[in-house]
Amino acid sequence: PVLCGMASKTLKSYSGFMRKKFDVFHIAQDRESVFYLDKKAEPKPAAVEQAAPLKEAAPVVQNEPPTSAVAEEVKEVNFAANFDDEAPQAVDVIAAVIARKFKMEREAVPLDKSIKALAAGKSTLQNEIFGDLHKEFAGKLPNKVEDLVLSELAASVGGFDGQLGKHTQAQVTRLFSSKMPGGFSLSAARSLLQSSYGLGPKRQDAVLLYALASEPNARLGSDTEAHQWIGDLATRYAKQAGISLSSKRAAGGSSTSGGPMVSSAAIDALQKKQTDFARQQMEVLARYAGVDMHSANIRADQKKAENAGLQAKLDMLENELGDEFTEGIVPRFDSRKARRFDSSWSWARQDAYDWIQQAMFGDIPNDPCVLAARVLRMRNCADTSLLVLLDGMASVLEKQQPQFSKALKLACALRDACEQAMGSEPAYKETTKPLQPETKVVGDGVVDYKEIPRTGEPSFSEYVQNMQSSFTSDAPPCLYLKERSTEDSTRWVHSPALSSTYYTGLDS
């Protein structure tokens, strides 16, 4: 209203220089003028008259009823003549989102109030509405959405094409999956709106917006209830849109003449008679063969009752916790993306093959540290399948003595080492050579630093043994642990017991 008043004053000040007269309308106050609601739509007799040639164009054969394809075509033309397919407006989408959040009917949404006024200070609810609208219109909303009345907000949405957005599509899908009968899907609802009420895809979207604001409290029990629910929504939408709905039978009631007509009741009665006769024959054959034809129905009824109970529990949880919670706890596990990091245990068998193969041709390295690390890796990967493999290789090598005696000895040693490690957890053991620093200053003043093997300590075990010794008889070892003195709590003294445990751990 403020902007309209400012625009009117500005146009009046320039009225002496303007050749044309301009009117300023407000989307809410001048709704009839903006949408031409004050002008009655003129009838279009031409569109109705076009249906007659289509009926006459179909070939008529004496004593034969018209084909279903021609009848369907005539009915669709009658529907198209009633009203055009009109897409929902932005105000319809906004009203549906607001009605769903506040649990009110679509017609009860006040378009002259803002979101802030409707939320009444509930910031959490207000933020949820903002998030839903931004998701729906994908960044097409103006600034300060909460201060605009709903009608102005709808008018300020830029580039709206009449298509349902991500939010409303997701809500419609969730509604049909949780509240409709098992066989009544979204496509079935659209087909019903098209065939029974003559609504095109765009007007079907508008009816689905009404559905969001009128969600049933519990899952509907049958397709009949779903059809009635859809019919009520279509009637409410037609009243708001100012259109007149006609059922499919009324639209296609007039058919082409030229042949005897058979009533649908007679056809249904004939089909029922044939079906009953076929069922009686099946029951006679089933009794003769000793087959219970109703066992599957009984099991189906039991499963249906169980599913109804489970569905009632799910509906209760969803109503109590909300849609966002139930959708947020849906598992994301995909077995195709699972990875099992157990290849090291499988590669132990390959290592055993390679090592024994090297022993057969004399390619085993003589470095004790390398051999110790390799044995430790085999021990950590030991399992029953590896023991079976080593036993089989030893039996094969034993038959080829003495050519492969070294390989047989290695296979038996590996087998004994792996058997000792069975049942124990994988462990780490230091197998590298102990090193000591060496620093030299060469003639030109360059400092040369490197690490060399320790003298007299070819393996880590000798290094631990040497660290247990002391330089003098009354001095503690080179490497030891301390504990608090029992005589003086401020002093720390050498602890032989803790040091012995430490040495055992280093050497194990």
Coordinates of C-alpha atoms in Angstrom, one line a residue:
P1 CA 0.0 0.0 0.0
V2 CA 2.8 2.5 0.8
L3 CA 4.5 1.9 -2.5
C4 CA 1.3 2.2 -4.4
G5 CA 0.6 5.5 -2.7
M6 CA 4.0 6.9 -3.5
A7 CA 3.7 5.8 -7.2
S8 CA 0.3 7.5 -7.5
K9 CA 1.6 10.8 -6.1
T10 CA 4.6 10.6 -8.5
L11 CA 2.3 10.0 -11.5
K12 CA 0.0 12.9 -10.5
S13 CA 3.0 15.3 -10.3
Y14 CA 3.9 14.4 -13.9
S15 CA 0.3 14.3 -15.2
G16 CA 0.8 17.5 -17.2
F17 CA 3.6 16.0 -19.2
M18 CA 2.1 12.5 -19.8
R19 CA -0.1 11.7 -22.8
K20 CA -1.5 8.5 -21.3
K21 CA -3.3 7.8 -18.1
F22 CA -1.9 5.2 -15.7
D23 CA -3.7 3.3 -13.0
V24 CA -1.9 1.9 -9.9
F25 CA -3.4 -1.4 -8.5
H26 CA -2.5 -3.2 -5.3
I27 CA -2.4 -7.0 -5.5
A28 CA -4.7 -7.5 -2.5
Q29 CA -6.8 -4.3 -2.5
D30 CA -7.5 -4.4 -6.3
R31 CA -7.5 -8.1 -6.8
E32 CA -10.6 -8.1 -9.0
S33 CA -9.1 -5.5 -11.4
V34 CA -5.7 -7.2 -11.4
F35 CA -7.1 -10.6 -12.3
Y36 CA -10.1 -9.4 -14.3
L37 CA -12.5 -11.1 -11.9
D38 CA -15.1 -8.4 -12.5
K39 CA -15.4 -9.3 -16.1
K40 CA -17.5 -12.4 -16.8
A41 CA -15.9 -14.9 -19.2
E42 CA -17.7 -15.0 -22.5
P43 CA -18.8 -18.5 -23.6
K44 CA -16.9 -20.1 -26.4
P45 CA -19.4 -21.8 -28.6
A46 CA -16.8 -22.5 -31.2
A47 CA -15.0 -24.9 -28.9
V48 CA -18.1 -26.7 -28.1
E49 CA -19.1 -26.9 -31.7
Q50 CA -15.8 -28.6 -32.6
A51 CA -16.9 -31.7 -30.7
A52 CA -19.7 -32.4 -33.1
P53 CA -17.5 -32.9 -36.2
L54 CA -15.2 -35.2 -34.2
K55 CA -18.2 -37.4 -33.4
E56 CA -19.4 -37.4 -36.9
A57 CA -15.8 -38.1 -38.3
A58 CA -15.7 -41.5 -36.6
P59 CA -16.9 -44.2 -39.0
V60 CA -20.2 -45.7 -37.9
V61 CA -20.9 -49.3 -38.7
Q62 CA -24.6 -50.5 -38.5
N63 CA -25.4 -52.8 -35.5
E64 CA -22.0 -52.2 -33.9
P65 CA -21.3 -49.9 -30.9
P66 CA -18.6 -47.2 -31.3
T67 CA -15.1 -48.2 -30.3
S68 CA -13.7 -47.3 -26.9
A69 CA -10.9 -45.3 -28.5
V70 CA -13.3 -43.0 -30.3
A71 CA -15.4 -42.6 -27.2
E72 CA -12.4 -41.6 -25.1
E73 CA -11.4 -39.1 -27.8
V74 CA -14.8 -37.5 -27.7
K75 CA -14.8 -37.3 -23.9
E76 CA -11.4 -35.6 -23.8
V77 CA -12.7 -33.0 -26.3
N78 CA -15.7 -32.3 -24.1
F79 CA -13.3 -31.8 -21.1
A80 CA -11.0 -29.5 -23.0
A81 CA -14.0 -27.4 -24.1
N82 CA -14.9 -26.7 -20.4
F83 CA -11.8 -24.9 -19.3
D84 CA -8.1 -24.4 -20.2
D85 CA -5.2 -26.1 -18.3
E86 CA -4.0 -23.3 -16.0
A87 CA -0.9 -23.6 -13.8
P88 CA -0.9 -22.7 -10.1
Q89 CA 0.3 -19.3 -9.1
A90 CA 3.0 -18.5 -6.6
V91 CA 0.4 -17.4 -4.1
D92 CA -1.1 -20.9 -4.3
V93 CA 2.3 -22.5 -3.5
I94 CA 2.9 -20.1 -0.6
A95 CA -0.6 -20.6 0.8
A96 CA -0.1 -24.4 0.7
V97 CA 3.2 -24.2 2.5
I98 CA 1.8 -21.9 5.2
A99 CA -1.4 -24.0 5.6
R100 CA 0.6 -27.1 6.1
K101 CA 2.9 -25.5 8.7
F102 CA 0.0 -24.1 10.7
K103 CA -2.3 -27.1 10.1
M104 CA -5.1 -25.1 8.6
E105 CA -7.2 -25.4 5.5
R106 CA -6.0 -23.8 2.3
E107 CA -9.0 -21.4 2.1
A108 CA -8.3 -20.2 5.7
V109 CA -4.8 -18.8 4.9
P110 CA -5.0 -15.0 5.4
L111 CA -3.2 -13.4 2.4
D112 CA -3.2 -10.0 4.0
K113 CA -0.9 -11.0 6.8
S114 CA 2.9 -11.5 6.9
I115 CA 4.8 -14.6 8.0
K116 CA 6.0 -12.8 11.0
A117 CA 2.5 -11.9 12.1
L118 CA 1.3 -15.5 11.5
A119 CA 4.3 -17.0 13.5
A120 CA 3.5 -14.7 16.4
G121 CA 7.0 -14.6 17.7
K122 CA 7.8 -18.3 17.2
S123 CA 11.3 -17.8 15.6
T124 CA 11.8 -21.6 15.1
L125 CA 8.6 -21.9 13.1
Q126 CA 9.4 -18.8 11.2
N127 CA 12.8 -20.0 10.2
E128 CA 11.3 -23.4 9.1
I129 CA 8.9 -21.6 6.8
F130 CA 11.8 -19.5 5.3
G131 CA 13.8 -22.6 4.7
D132 CA 10.9 -24.3 2.9
L133 CA 10.1 -21.3 0.7
H134 CA 13.8 -20.8 -0.2
K135 CA 14.0 -24.5 -1.1
E136 CA 10.8 -24.3 -3.1
F137 CA 11.6 -21.1 -5.1
A138 CA 15.4 -21.7 -5.4
G139 CA 16.6 -18.2 -4.6
K140 CA 13.8 -16.3 -6.3
L141 CA 12.5 -14.7 -3.1
P142 CA 13.1 -11.0 -2.3
N143 CA 14.7 -9.6 0.8
K144 CA 12.9 -9.3 4.1
V145 CA 10.4 -12.0 3.3
E146 CA 9.0 -12.0 6.9
D147 CA 7.8 -8.3 6.6
L148 CA 5.7 -8.8 3.4
V149 CA 2.1 -9.8 3.4
L150 CA 1.6 -13.1 1.6
S151 CA -0.1 -11.5 -1.4
E152 CA 2.8 -9.1 -1.9
L153 CA 5.3 -11.9 -1.3
A154 CA 3.7 -13.9 -4.1
A155 CA 3.8 -11.0 -6.5
S156 CA 7.5 -10.4 -5.8
V157 CA 8.6 -13.9 -6.6
G158 CA 10.6 -13.6 -9.8
G159 CA 10.5 -16.0 -12.7
F160 CA 7.9 -18.4 -11.3
D161 CA 7.0 -20.9 -14.0
G162 CA 4.0 -22.6 -12.3
Q163 CA 5.9 -25.9 -11.7
L164 CA 6.1 -27.4 -8.2
G165 CA 9.4 -27.0 -6.6
K166 CA 11.7 -29.4 -4.7
H167 CA 9.9 -28.9 -1.3
T168 CA 6.3 -29.4 -2.5
Q169 CA 7.3 -32.3 -4.7
A170 CA 9.0 -34.0 -1.8
Q171 CA 6.0 -33.4 0.5
V172 CA 3.5 -34.7 -2.1
T173 CA 5.6 -37.9 -2.6
R174 CA 5.8 -38.4 1.2
L175 CA 2.1 -37.8 1.6
F176 CA 1.1 -40.5 -0.9
S177 CA 3.7 -43.0 0.4
S178 CA 2.6 -42.6 4.0
K179 CA -1.2 -41.8 3.9
M180 CA -2.6 -43.4 0.8
P181 CA -3.5 -47.1 0.3
G182 CA -0.9 -49.4 -1.1
G183 CA -2.2 -49.5 -4.6
F184 CA -3.1 -45.8 -4.9
S185 CA 0.0 -44.0 -6.1
L186 CA 0.6 -40.4 -7.2
S187 CA 0.3 -41.4 -10.9
A188 CA -3.1 -43.1 -10.0
A189 CA -4.3 -39.8 -8.5
R190 CA -3.3 -37.8 -11.5
S191 CA -5.0 -40.3 -13.8
L192 CA -8.2 -40.0 -11.7
L193 CA -8.1 -36.2 -11.9
Q194 CA -7.6 -36.5 -15.7
S195 CA -10.2 -39.1 -16.4
S196 CA -13.0 -38.3 -13.9
Y197 CA -12.7 -34.5 -13.6
G198 CA -11.0 -33.5 -16.9
L199 CA -8.1 -31.6 -15.1
G200 CA -4.9 -31.3 -17.0
P201 CA -1.4 -31.7 -15.5
K202 CA -1.1 -28.0 -14.4
R203 CA -4.5 -28.0 -12.7
Q204 CA -3.6 -31.4 -11.1
D205 CA -0.6 -29.7 -9.5
A206 CA -3.0 -27.1 -8.0
V207 CA -5.2 -29.9 -6.6
L208 CA -2.0 -31.5 -5.1
L209 CA -1.3 -28.2 -3.3
Y210 CA -4.7 -28.5 -1.7
A211 CA -3.8 -32.1 -0.7
L212 CA -0.8 -30.8 1.3
A213 CA -3.0 -28.7 3.4
S214 CA -5.6 -31.4 3.9
E215 CA -3.4 -34.4 4.7
P216 CA -5.4 -37.3 6.4
N217 CA -4.6 -38.0 10.0
A218 CA -4.1 -41.7 9.3
R219 CA -3.5 -43.9 6.2
L220 CA -6.7 -44.3 4.2
G221 CA -8.0 -47.9 4.3
S222 CA -9.1 -48.4 0.7
D223 CA -9.1 -47.0 -2.8
T224 CA -12.7 -45.9 -2.4
E225 CA -11.7 -43.6 0.5
A226 CA -8.8 -42.3 -1.6
H227 CA -11.1 -41.6 -4.6
Q228 CA -13.5 -39.7 -2.3
W229 CA -10.6 -37.7 -0.8
I230 CA -9.3 -36.7 -4.2
G231 CA -12.9 -35.8 -5.3
D232 CA -13.3 -33.5 -2.3
L233 CA -10.0 -31.8 -3.1
A234 CA -11.0 -31.3 -6.8
T235 CA -14.4 -29.8 -5.8
R236 CA -12.8 -27.3 -3.4
Y237 CA -10.2 -26.4 -6.0
A238 CA -12.9 -25.9 -8.7
K239 CA -14.9 -23.7 -6.4
Q240 CA -11.8 -21.5 -5.7
A241 CA -10.8 -21.4 -9.4
G242 CA -14.3 -20.6 -10.6
I243 CA -14.6 -23.6 -12.9
S244 CA -17.3 -26.2 -13.3
L245 CA -16.4 -29.9 -13.0
S246 CA -18.3 -32.6 -14.9
S247 CA -17.8 -36.3 -14.3
K248 CA -16.6 -38.6 -17.0
R249 CA -19.9 -40.3 -17.4
A250 CA -21.7 -37.0 -17.9
A251 CA -19.1 -35.8 -20.4
G252 CA -19.2 -39.0 -22.4
G253 CA -22.8 -39.8 -21.8
S254 CA -24.0 -38.9 -25.3
S255 CA -22.7 -41.5 -27.8
T256 CA -23.0 -42.0 -31.5
S257 CA -26.1 -43.6 -32.7
G258 CA -26.5 -46.3 -35.3
G259 CA -26.4 -49.5 -33.4
P260 CA -28.0 -51.4 -30.5
M261 CA -26.6 -50.2 -27.1
V262 CA -25.7 -52.7 -24.4
S263 CA -25.9 -51.5 -20.8
S264 CA -22.8 -51.8 -18.6
A265 CA -24.9 -53.6 -15.9
A266 CA -25.6 -56.4 -18.4
I267 CA -22.0 -56.7 -19.3
D268 CA -20.9 -56.7 -15.7
A269 CA -23.5 -59.4 -14.9
L270 CA -22.3 -61.6 -17.8
Q271 CA -18.6 -61.2 -16.7
K272 CA -19.6 -62.1 -13.1
K273 CA -21.4 -65.2 -14.2
Q274 CA -18.4 -66.3 -16.2
T275 CA -16.0 -65.6 -13.3
D276 CA -18.2 -67.5 -10.9
F277 CA -18.4 -70.5 -13.2
A278 CA -14.6 -70.6 -13.6
R279 CA -14.1 -70.3 -9.8
Q280 CA -16.5 -73.2 -9.2
Q281 CA -14.4 -75.4 -11.6
M282 CA -11.2 -74.4 -9.9
E283 CA -12.6 -75.2 -6.4
V284 CA -13.8 -78.7 -7.6
L285 CA -10.3 -79.5 -9.0
A286 CA -8.7 -78.1 -5.8
R287 CA -10.8 -80.4 -3.6
Y288 CA -10.0 -83.3 -5.8
A289 CA -6.2 -82.6 -5.6
G290 CA -6.3 -81.9 -1.9
V291 CA -5.2 -78.3 -2.3
D292 CA -6.4 -75.5 0.0
M293 CA -7.1 -72.5 -2.2
H294 CA -7.8 -70.2 0.7
S295 CA -4.5 -70.7 2.5
A296 CA -2.8 -68.0 0.6
N297 CA -5.7 -65.6 1.4
I298 CA -5.4 -66.4 5.1
R299 CA -1.7 -65.8 5.1
A300 CA -2.3 -62.5 3.1
D301 CA -4.9 -61.4 5.7
Q302 CA -2.4 -62.1 8.5
K303 CA 0.3 -60.2 6.8
K304 CA -2.1 -57.4 6.1
A305 CA -3.0 -57.2 9.8
E306 CA 0.7 -57.2 10.8
N307 CA 1.5 -54.5 8.3
A308 CA -1.4 -52.4 9.5
G309 CA -0.1 -52.6 13.1
L310 CA 3.5 -51.7 12.0
Q311 CA 2.2 -48.9 9.9
A312 CA 0.2 -47.5 12.8
K313 CA 3.4 -47.5 14.9
L314 CA 5.3 -45.7 12.2
D315 CA 2.5 -43.2 11.8
M316 CA 2.5 -42.6 15.5
L317 CA 6.3 -42.0 15.6
E318 CA 6.1 -39.7 12.6
N319 CA 3.3 -37.6 14.1
E320 CA 5.2 -37.4 17.4
L321 CA 8.7 -36.7 16.1
G322 CA 8.0 -35.0 12.8
D323 CA 9.0 -35.5 9.2
E324 CA 12.6 -34.1 9.5
F325 CA 13.5 -36.5 12.3
T326 CA 12.1 -39.6 10.5
E327 CA 13.8 -38.7 7.3
G328 CA 17.1 -37.9 9.0
I329 CA 17.5 -41.3 10.6
V330 CA 17.0 -43.2 7.4
P331 CA 20.0 -45.5 7.0
R332 CA 22.5 -44.6 4.3
F333 CA 24.3 -48.0 4.2
D334 CA 25.0 -49.4 0.8
S335 CA 26.5 -52.9 0.7
R336 CA 28.1 -52.1 -2.7
K337 CA 30.2 -49.5 -1.0
A338 CA 31.5 -51.7 1.8
R339 CA 35.2 -52.3 1.9
R340 CA 36.8 -55.2 3.9
F341 CA 40.4 -54.5 4.8
D342 CA 41.6 -58.1 5.2
S343 CA 43.9 -58.5 2.3
S344 CA 47.0 -58.7 4.5
W345 CA 45.7 -62.0 5.9
S346 CA 45.3 -63.3 2.3
W347 CA 48.7 -62.0 1.3
A348 CA 50.3 -64.1 4.0
R349 CA 49.8 -67.2 1.9
Q350 CA 51.3 -65.5 -1.1
D351 CA 54.3 -64.5 1.0
A352 CA 54.8 -68.1 2.1
Y353 CA 54.7 -69.2 -1.6
D354 CA 57.3 -66.6 -2.5
W355 CA 59.6 -67.3 0.4
I356 CA 59.6 -71.1 -0.2
Q357 CA 60.0 -70.6 -3.9
Q358 CA 63.1 -68.5 -3.2
A359 CA 64.5 -71.1 -0.9
M360 CA 64.1 -73.8 -3.6
F361 CA 66.4 -71.8 -5.9
G362 CA 68.8 -70.4 -3.2
D363 CA 67.6 -66.7 -3.2
I364 CA 67.0 -66.3 0.5
P365 CA 68.6 -63.1 1.9
N366 CA 71.2 -63.6 4.7
D367 CA 70.3 -60.5 6.7
P368 CA 68.9 -61.6 10.1
C369 CA 66.9 -58.5 10.5
V370 CA 65.1 -59.0 7.2
L371 CA 64.4 -62.7 8.1
A372 CA 63.1 -61.8 11.6
A373 CA 60.8 -59.1 10.1
R374 CA 59.4 -61.6 7.6
V375 CA 58.8 -64.3 10.2
L376 CA 57.1 -61.7 12.5
R377 CA 54.8 -60.7 9.6
M378 CA 53.8 -64.3 9.0
R379 CA 53.2 -64.9 12.7
N380 CA 50.9 -61.9 12.9
C381 CA 48.9 -63.2 9.9
A382 CA 48.7 -66.8 11.0
D383 CA 45.4 -68.7 10.8
T384 CA 44.3 -72.2 10.2
S385 CA 44.3 -71.9 6.4
L386 CA 47.9 -70.8 6.5
L387 CA 48.9 -73.9 8.6
V388 CA 47.1 -76.2 6.1
L389 CA 49.0 -74.5 3.3
L390 CA 52.4 -75.0 5.0
D391 CA 51.6 -78.6 5.8
G392 CA 50.7 -79.3 2.2
M393 CA 53.9 -77.6 0.9
A394 CA 56.0 -79.5 3.4
S395 CA 54.6 -82.9 2.3
V396 CA 55.2 -82.1 -1.3
L397 CA 58.8 -81.0 -0.6
E398 CA 59.5 -84.0 1.5
K399 CA 58.9 -86.3 -1.5
Q400 CA 61.6 -84.5 -3.4
Q401 CA 64.4 -84.9 -0.9
P402 CA 67.3 -84.0 -0.8
Q403 CA 67.0 -81.5 -3.7
F404 CA 64.8 -79.1 -1.8
S405 CA 66.0 -79.8 1.8
K406 CA 66.5 -76.1 2.5
A407 CA 63.0 -75.2 1.4
L408 CA 61.6 -78.1 3.5
K409 CA 63.4 -76.8 6.5
L410 CA 62.0 -73.3 6.0
A411 CA 58.5 -74.6 5.5
C412 CA 58.6 -76.6 8.8
A413 CA 60.1 -73.6 10.7
L414 CA 57.4 -71.3 9.4
R415 CA 54.8 -73.8 10.3
D416 CA 56.1 -74.1 13.9
A417 CA 56.3 -70.3 14.3
C418 CA 52.8 -69.8 13.0
E419 CA 51.4 -72.5 15.2
Q420 CA 52.9 -70.9 18.3
A421 CA 51.2 -67.6 17.3
M422 CA 47.8 -69.1 16.9
G423 CA 45.2 -67.6 19.3
S424 CA 47.4 -64.5 20.1
E425 CA 46.8 -61.0 19.0
P426 CA 49.2 -59.5 16.4
A427 CA 52.2 -57.9 18.1
Y428 CA 54.9 -55.4 17.2
K429 CA 58.5 -56.3 17.6
E430 CA 61.5 -54.2 16.7
T431 CA 63.6 -56.1 14.2
T432 CA 65.8 -53.4 12.7
K433 CA 69.5 -53.1 13.5
P434 CA 70.4 -50.7 16.4
L435 CA 72.3 -47.7 15.1
Q436 CA 74.6 -45.2 16.7
P437 CA 75.6 -41.7 15.5
E438 CA 78.9 -40.9 14.0
T439 CA 80.1 -37.4 13.3
K440 CA 83.3 -36.5 11.5
V441 CA 84.9 -33.2 10.5
V442 CA 86.8 -33.6 7.3
G443 CA 89.9 -31.6 6.2
D444 CA 88.0 -28.8 4.5
G445 CA 85.8 -28.2 7.6
V446 CA 82.7 -30.0 6.4
V447 CA 80.8 -31.9 9.1
D448 CA 79.9 -35.4 8.0
Y449 CA 77.1 -37.0 10.1
K450 CA 75.7 -40.5 9.6
E451 CA 74.3 -43.4 11.6
I452 CA 76.2 -46.7 11.6
P453 CA 75.5 -50.1 13.2
R454 CA 76.4 -50.4 16.9
T455 CA 79.5 -52.4 17.6
G456 CA 78.8 -55.8 19.1
E457 CA 75.0 -55.4 18.8
P458 CA 73.9 -57.1 15.5
S459 CA 70.3 -57.2 16.6
F460 CA 67.9 -55.4 18.9
S461 CA 68.2 -58.2 21.5
E462 CA 71.9 -57.6 22.0
Y463 CA 71.2 -53.9 22.3
V464 CA 68.7 -54.5 25.2
Q465 CA 71.1 -56.8 26.9
N466 CA 73.9 -54.2 26.8
M467 CA 71.5 -51.5 28.1
Q468 CA 70.9 -53.7 31.2
S469 CA 74.6 -53.4 32.2
S470 CA 76.3 -50.5 34.0
F471 CA 79.6 -48.8 33.6
T472 CA 80.6 -49.5 37.3
S473 CA 79.4 -52.0 39.8
D474 CA 77.6 -49.4 42.0
A475 CA 76.0 -47.5 39.2
P476 CA 72.5 -48.2 37.8
P477 CA 72.2 -49.7 34.2
C478 CA 72.5 -47.6 31.2
L479 CA 68.7 -47.8 30.6
Y480 CA 66.3 -48.2 33.5
L481 CA 63.1 -47.0 35.1
K482 CA 62.7 -45.1 38.4
E483 CA 60.2 -45.1 41.1
R484 CA 59.5 -42.8 44.1
S485 CA 61.6 -43.6 47.1
T486 CA 59.9 -45.1 50.1
E487 CA 62.2 -43.3 52.5
D488 CA 62.0 -39.9 50.9
S489 CA 59.0 -39.2 48.7
T490 CA 60.8 -36.3 47.0
R491 CA 63.4 -38.6 45.6
W492 CA 63.3 -41.0 42.6
V493 CA 65.5 -44.1 42.7
H494 CA 66.3 -47.0 40.4
S495 CA 63.5 -49.7 40.3
P496 CA 64.9 -53.1 39.4
A497 CA 61.4 -54.6 39.2
L498 CA 60.0 -52.0 36.8
S499 CA 63.2 -52.1 34.8
S500 CA 63.0 -55.9 34.4
T501 CA 59.5 -55.6 33.1
Y502 CA 60.6 -52.9 30.7
Y503 CA 63.5 -55.1 29.4
T504 CA 61.1 -58.0 28.9
G505 CA 58.8 -55.9 26.8
L506 CA 61.6 -54.6 24.7
D507 CA 63.0 -58.0 24.0
S508 CA 59.7 -59.9 23.5

